Amino acid sequence: MVVHWAPEELLATPRVGFVVSKAVGNSVTRHAVQRRLRHLAAQRLDGLAPGTLVVRALPPSALADSQTLGRDLDACLGRVLERSAA
């Protein structure tokens, strides 16, 4: 999973977008991954400053359970927010 962050002070709340390419799987698999990521990201919105967050799912996301996706999302968010603070 790859996460990109663009802080924007003009936004009132954070925005989240998802990129799930055909490399992840067929349409059913891609939509299932996107739904799980959307749910996981919604749980973490309170901890984010206003800005735009783009989550790109990599092919292993298709086989990962929600707990693994959540851990990966937390790790990616930690890295990207640490870099943006520096």
PDB file of C-alpha atoms in Angstrom:
ATOM      1  CA  MET A   1       0.000   0.000   0.000  1.00  0.00           C
ATOM      2  CA  VAL A   2       1.221   3.474  -0.846  1.00  0.00           C
ATOM      3  CA  VAL A   3      -0.103   6.671   0.726  1.00  0.00           C
ATOM      4  CA  HIS A   4       0.411  10.224  -0.515  1.00  0.00           C
ATOM      5  CA  TRP A   5      -0.435  13.274   1.620  1.00  0.00           C
ATOM      6  CA  ALA A   6      -0.916  16.892   0.561  1.00  0.00           C
ATOM      7  CA  PRO A   7      -1.691  19.250   3.453  1.00  0.00           C
ATOM      8  CA  GLU A   8      -4.172  21.979   2.566  1.00  0.00           C
ATOM      9  CA  GLU A   9      -5.185  24.620   5.074  1.00  0.00           C
ATOM     10  CA  LEU A  10      -8.103  25.795   2.915  1.00  0.00           C
ATOM     11  CA  LEU A  11     -10.033  22.551   3.459  1.00  0.00           C
ATOM     12  CA  ALA A  12     -12.284  22.183   6.479  1.00  0.00           C
ATOM     13  CA  THR A  13     -11.796  18.410   6.695  1.00  0.00           C
ATOM     14  CA  PRO A  14      -9.419  15.828   5.223  1.00  0.00           C
ATOM     15  CA  ARG A  15     -10.321  14.239   1.879  1.00  0.00           C
ATOM     16  CA  VAL A  16      -9.421  10.669   0.996  1.00  0.00           C
ATOM     17  CA  GLY A  17      -9.142   9.139  -2.478  1.00  0.00           C
ATOM     18  CA  PHE A  18      -8.380   5.571  -3.506  1.00  0.00           C
ATOM     19  CA  VAL A  19      -6.533   4.093  -6.468  1.00  0.00           C
ATOM     20  CA  VAL A  20      -7.138   0.383  -6.971  1.00  0.00           C
ATOM     21  CA  SER A  21      -5.804  -0.698 -10.367  1.00  0.00           C
ATOM     22  CA  LYS A  22      -6.573  -3.804 -12.399  1.00  0.00           C
ATOM     23  CA  ALA A  23      -3.325  -5.285 -11.076  1.00  0.00           C
ATOM     24  CA  VAL A  24      -5.157  -5.862  -7.769  1.00  0.00           C
ATOM     25  CA  GLY A  25      -7.723  -8.156  -9.379  1.00  0.00           C
ATOM     26  CA  ASN A  26     -11.018  -8.263 -11.178  1.00  0.00           C
ATOM     27  CA  SER A  27     -13.799  -5.732 -10.626  1.00  0.00           C
ATOM     28  CA  VAL A  28     -15.329  -7.566  -7.675  1.00  0.00           C
ATOM     29  CA  THR A  29     -11.962  -7.843  -5.925  1.00  0.00           C
ATOM     30  CA  ARG A  30     -11.038  -4.207  -6.606  1.00  0.00           C
ATOM     31  CA  HIS A  31     -14.335  -2.931  -5.223  1.00  0.00           C
ATOM     32  CA  ALA A  32     -14.051  -5.141  -2.141  1.00  0.00           C
ATOM     33  CA  VAL A  33     -10.548  -3.786  -1.458  1.00  0.00           C
ATOM     34  CA  GLN A  34     -11.756  -0.216  -1.966  1.00  0.00           C
ATOM     35  CA  ARG A  35     -14.719  -0.718   0.409  1.00  0.00           C
ATOM     36  CA  ARG A  36     -12.453  -2.138   3.116  1.00  0.00           C
ATOM     37  CA  LEU A  37      -9.941   0.692   2.675  1.00  0.00           C
ATOM     38  CA  ARG A  38     -12.724   3.307   2.737  1.00  0.00           C
ATOM     39  CA  HIS A  39     -14.028   1.877   6.016  1.00  0.00           C
ATOM     40  CA  LEU A  40     -10.543   1.795   7.548  1.00  0.00           C
ATOM     41  CA  ALA A  41      -9.741   5.348   6.408  1.00  0.00           C
ATOM     42  CA  ALA A  42     -13.035   6.680   7.793  1.00  0.00           C
ATOM     43  CA  GLN A  43     -12.055   5.374  11.238  1.00  0.00           C
ATOM     44  CA  ARG A  44      -8.805   7.357  11.045  1.00  0.00           C
ATOM     45  CA  LEU A  45     -10.103  10.705   9.714  1.00  0.00           C
ATOM     46  CA  ASP A  46     -10.326  12.296  13.162  1.00  0.00           C
ATOM     47  CA  GLY A  47      -6.556  12.024  13.559  1.00  0.00           C
ATOM     48  CA  LEU A  48      -5.784  13.764  10.267  1.00  0.00           C
ATOM     49  CA  ALA A  49      -5.304  17.454   9.614  1.00  0.00           C
ATOM     50  CA  PRO A  50      -7.142  19.028   6.670  1.00  0.00           C
ATOM     51  CA  GLY A  51      -5.575  17.895   3.410  1.00  0.00           C
ATOM     52  CA  THR A  52      -5.806  15.332   0.649  1.00  0.00           C
ATOM     53  CA  LEU A  53      -4.854  11.715   1.257  1.00  0.00           C
ATOM     54  CA  VAL A  54      -4.476   9.307  -1.677  1.00  0.00           C
ATOM     55  CA  VAL A  55      -4.298   5.600  -0.879  1.00  0.00           C
ATOM     56  CA  ARG A  56      -2.995   3.350  -3.665  1.00  0.00           C
ATOM     57  CA  ALA A  57      -3.658  -0.349  -3.169  1.00  0.00           C
ATOM     58  CA  LEU A  58      -0.948  -2.729  -4.341  1.00  0.00           C
ATOM     59  CA  PRO A  59      -1.727  -6.256  -5.653  1.00  0.00           C
ATOM     60  CA  PRO A  60      -1.143  -8.009  -2.267  1.00  0.00           C
ATOM     61  CA  SER A  61      -4.092  -5.975  -0.908  1.00  0.00           C
ATOM     62  CA  ALA A  62      -6.446  -8.393  -2.657  1.00  0.00           C
ATOM     63  CA  LEU A  63      -5.395 -11.253  -0.368  1.00  0.00           C
ATOM     64  CA  ALA A  64      -4.953  -9.233   2.837  1.00  0.00           C
ATOM     65  CA  ASP A  65      -7.589  -9.301   5.550  1.00  0.00           C
ATOM     66  CA  SER A  66      -8.963  -6.071   7.046  1.00  0.00           C
ATOM     67  CA  GLN A  67      -6.684  -6.273  10.084  1.00  0.00           C
ATOM     68  CA  THR A  68      -3.588  -6.459   7.864  1.00  0.00           C
ATOM     69  CA  LEU A  69      -4.849  -3.606   5.677  1.00  0.00           C
ATOM     70  CA  GLY A  70      -5.452  -1.532   8.820  1.00  0.00           C
ATOM     71  CA  ARG A  71      -1.916  -2.148  10.094  1.00  0.00           C
ATOM     72  CA  ASP A  72      -0.474  -1.270   6.676  1.00  0.00           C
ATOM     73  CA  LEU A  73      -2.597   1.886   6.479  1.00  0.00           C
ATOM     74  CA  ASP A  74      -1.477   2.950   9.968  1.00  0.00           C
ATOM     75  CA  ALA A  75       2.179   2.351   9.077  1.00  0.00           C
ATOM     76  CA  CYS A  76       1.876   4.312   5.825  1.00  0.00           C
ATOM     77  CA  LEU A  77       0.026   7.169   7.521  1.00  0.00           C
ATOM     78  CA  GLY A  78       2.685   7.325  10.214  1.00  0.00           C
ATOM     79  CA  ARG A  79       5.477   7.563   7.661  1.00  0.00           C
ATOM     80  CA  VAL A  80       3.793  10.118   5.431  1.00  0.00           C
ATOM     81  CA  LEU A  81       2.656  12.369   8.284  1.00  0.00           C
ATOM     82  CA  GLU A  82       6.115  12.190   9.854  1.00  0.00           C
ATOM     83  CA  ARG A  83       7.659  13.372   6.586  1.00  0.00           C
ATOM     84  CA  SER A  84       5.135  16.179   6.161  1.00  0.00           C
ATOM     85  CA  ALA A  85       5.836  17.453   9.687  1.00  0.00           C
ATOM     86  CA  ALA A  86       9.566  17.731   8.981  1.00  0.00           C
TER      87      ALA A  86
END
